[in-house]
Amino acid sequence: MPADARPFEATLYPNPPVGRAGFIALMLAMSSASSLIGVGFALAGAWPVVGFLGLDVLLLYLAFRLVRRQAQRREHIRLDPTGLRVLRVDADGVAREWRFEPCWVQVVMDDPPRSDSWLTLASHGLSLRVGAFLTPPERLELARALRGALRGYR
């Protein structure tokens, strides 16, 4: 790596679906609407419908919890004098690390990106898909930045 080259570093993470205040507001609105509708059905004699309305609220709550948990994932990409390193931290905190020799690694990405385009780092038979939770334009932007950093390294 040339002495004047700066290290490349990127931290990737998925966008959370909604903030805590938004989640609370959504759950209160959904619970209130389901309660009002449930009261109407109960007064009309269709009381079993109330249970299904409660089930809807519970399933929405569980879905948001799952999505918020998955939003805890992270990927750290760093290019410095020691090489190219990718550190992936799963939602449960388990970390895995991959190292690539910057002189040999290839950054593979369709340009222009399609909806099924993936950003892949490949070297010596090893390939690693990076930024799977990013949108295709975000993956392309990352690919261009990483290619530029690798060019500066070489």
XYZ file of C-alpha atoms in Angstrom:
154
model
C 0.000 0.000 0.000
C 1.517 3.345 -0.975
C 2.456 5.626 1.903
C 0.018 8.344 0.793
C -2.946 5.955 0.421
C -5.587 6.135 3.121
C -7.175 2.951 4.498
C -10.652 2.120 3.196
C -13.259 1.306 5.802
C -17.000 0.749 5.524
C -19.551 -0.435 8.050
C -22.705 -1.873 6.512
C -25.965 -2.436 8.333
C -29.603 -2.793 7.304
C -32.015 0.030 7.961
C -34.350 -0.694 10.877
C -38.017 -0.791 9.854
C -39.155 1.935 12.248
C -37.813 3.645 15.374
C -38.921 2.805 18.895
C -41.426 5.674 19.070
C -42.864 4.718 15.684
C -43.164 1.092 16.763
C -45.023 2.066 19.943
C -47.325 4.392 18.006
C -48.042 1.704 15.397
C -48.780 -0.947 18.021
C -51.065 1.424 19.960
C -52.933 2.354 16.791
C -53.273 -1.289 15.708
C -54.376 -2.388 19.197
C -56.918 0.434 19.430
C -58.351 -0.258 15.986
C -58.565 -3.999 16.661
C -60.214 -3.359 20.037
C -62.843 -1.064 18.525
C -63.582 -3.485 15.721
C -63.620 -6.376 18.212
C -66.166 -4.589 20.424
C -68.380 -4.092 17.386
C -68.218 -7.767 16.479
C -68.762 -8.851 20.096
C -71.865 -6.652 20.377
C -73.143 -8.146 17.128
C -72.779 -11.633 18.618
C -69.713 -12.656 16.611
C -67.428 -12.856 19.649
C -64.992 -15.440 18.145
C -63.771 -12.741 15.743
C -62.241 -10.879 18.727
C -59.657 -13.630 19.171
C -58.550 -13.385 15.552
C -58.205 -9.603 15.841
C -55.969 -10.114 18.876
C -53.986 -12.697 16.937
C -53.379 -10.096 14.188
C -51.900 -7.686 16.718
C -49.717 -10.419 18.233
C -48.417 -11.524 14.817
C -47.627 -7.925 13.833
C -45.722 -7.488 17.099
C -43.722 -10.693 16.529
C -42.950 -9.743 12.924
C -41.590 -6.359 13.975
C -39.492 -7.954 16.710
C -37.988 -10.364 14.187
C -37.210 -7.605 11.693
C -35.698 -5.371 14.389
C -33.539 -8.282 15.529
C -32.291 -8.880 11.992
C -31.466 -5.158 11.724
C -28.722 -5.750 14.317
C -26.519 -7.413 11.669
C -23.295 -5.631 10.675
C -20.533 -6.040 8.124
C -17.195 -4.245 8.505
C -14.956 -4.000 5.445
C -11.432 -2.673 5.928
C -8.528 -2.312 3.515
C -5.252 -1.364 5.187
C -1.588 -2.396 4.953
C -2.413 -5.801 6.470
C -4.884 -6.632 3.672
C -8.614 -6.679 2.991
C -10.698 -7.887 5.908
C -14.436 -8.524 6.095
C -15.969 -8.991 9.539
C -19.602 -10.095 9.613
C -21.546 -9.923 12.884
C -24.871 -11.793 12.896
C -27.990 -10.645 14.734
C -27.116 -12.901 17.673
C -23.593 -11.422 17.965
C -21.669 -14.278 16.336
C -18.761 -12.841 14.337
C -16.992 -14.383 11.329
C -13.993 -12.956 9.569
C -12.571 -13.354 6.060
C -9.222 -12.058 4.830
C -8.254 -11.429 1.226
C -4.975 -10.512 -0.421
C -5.769 -7.113 -1.999
C -3.562 -7.711 -5.040
C -5.621 -10.729 -6.059
C -9.160 -9.973 -4.938
C -11.775 -9.152 -7.568
C -14.859 -7.063 -6.874
C -17.721 -8.535 -8.943
C -20.895 -6.497 -9.454
C -23.183 -5.838 -12.430
C -23.058 -2.263 -13.732
C -25.816 -1.131 -14.069
C -27.184 -3.268 -11.266
C -30.233 -5.466 -11.665
C -32.545 -6.493 -8.831
C -30.711 -9.833 -8.581
C -27.183 -8.322 -8.729
C -24.891 -9.253 -5.870
C -21.635 -7.714 -4.720
C -19.083 -10.495 -4.460
C -15.450 -10.511 -3.426
C -13.561 -13.343 -5.156
C -9.992 -14.583 -4.834
C -8.345 -17.971 -5.282
C -11.575 -19.960 -5.337
C -13.054 -18.172 -2.337
C -16.043 -15.926 -2.954
C -17.945 -13.902 -0.419
C -21.247 -12.109 -0.968
C -21.175 -8.725 0.768
C -23.974 -6.303 1.593
C -26.856 -8.657 0.830
C -29.241 -6.379 2.750
C -28.292 -3.284 0.717
C -30.255 -2.101 -2.302
C -28.661 -2.746 -5.727
C -27.654 0.944 -6.167
C -26.060 0.929 -2.703
C -24.155 -2.259 -3.566
C -22.934 -0.662 -6.810
C -21.753 2.442 -4.936
C -19.871 0.233 -2.474
C -18.361 -1.810 -5.326
C -17.100 1.346 -7.057
C -15.616 2.705 -3.813
C -13.947 -0.626 -3.034
C -12.533 -0.933 -6.561
C -11.100 2.582 -6.278
C -9.526 1.778 -2.913
C -8.033 -1.446 -4.299
C -6.631 0.459 -7.297
C -4.995 2.890 -4.880
C -3.606 -0.031 -2.873
C -2.099 -1.751 -5.894
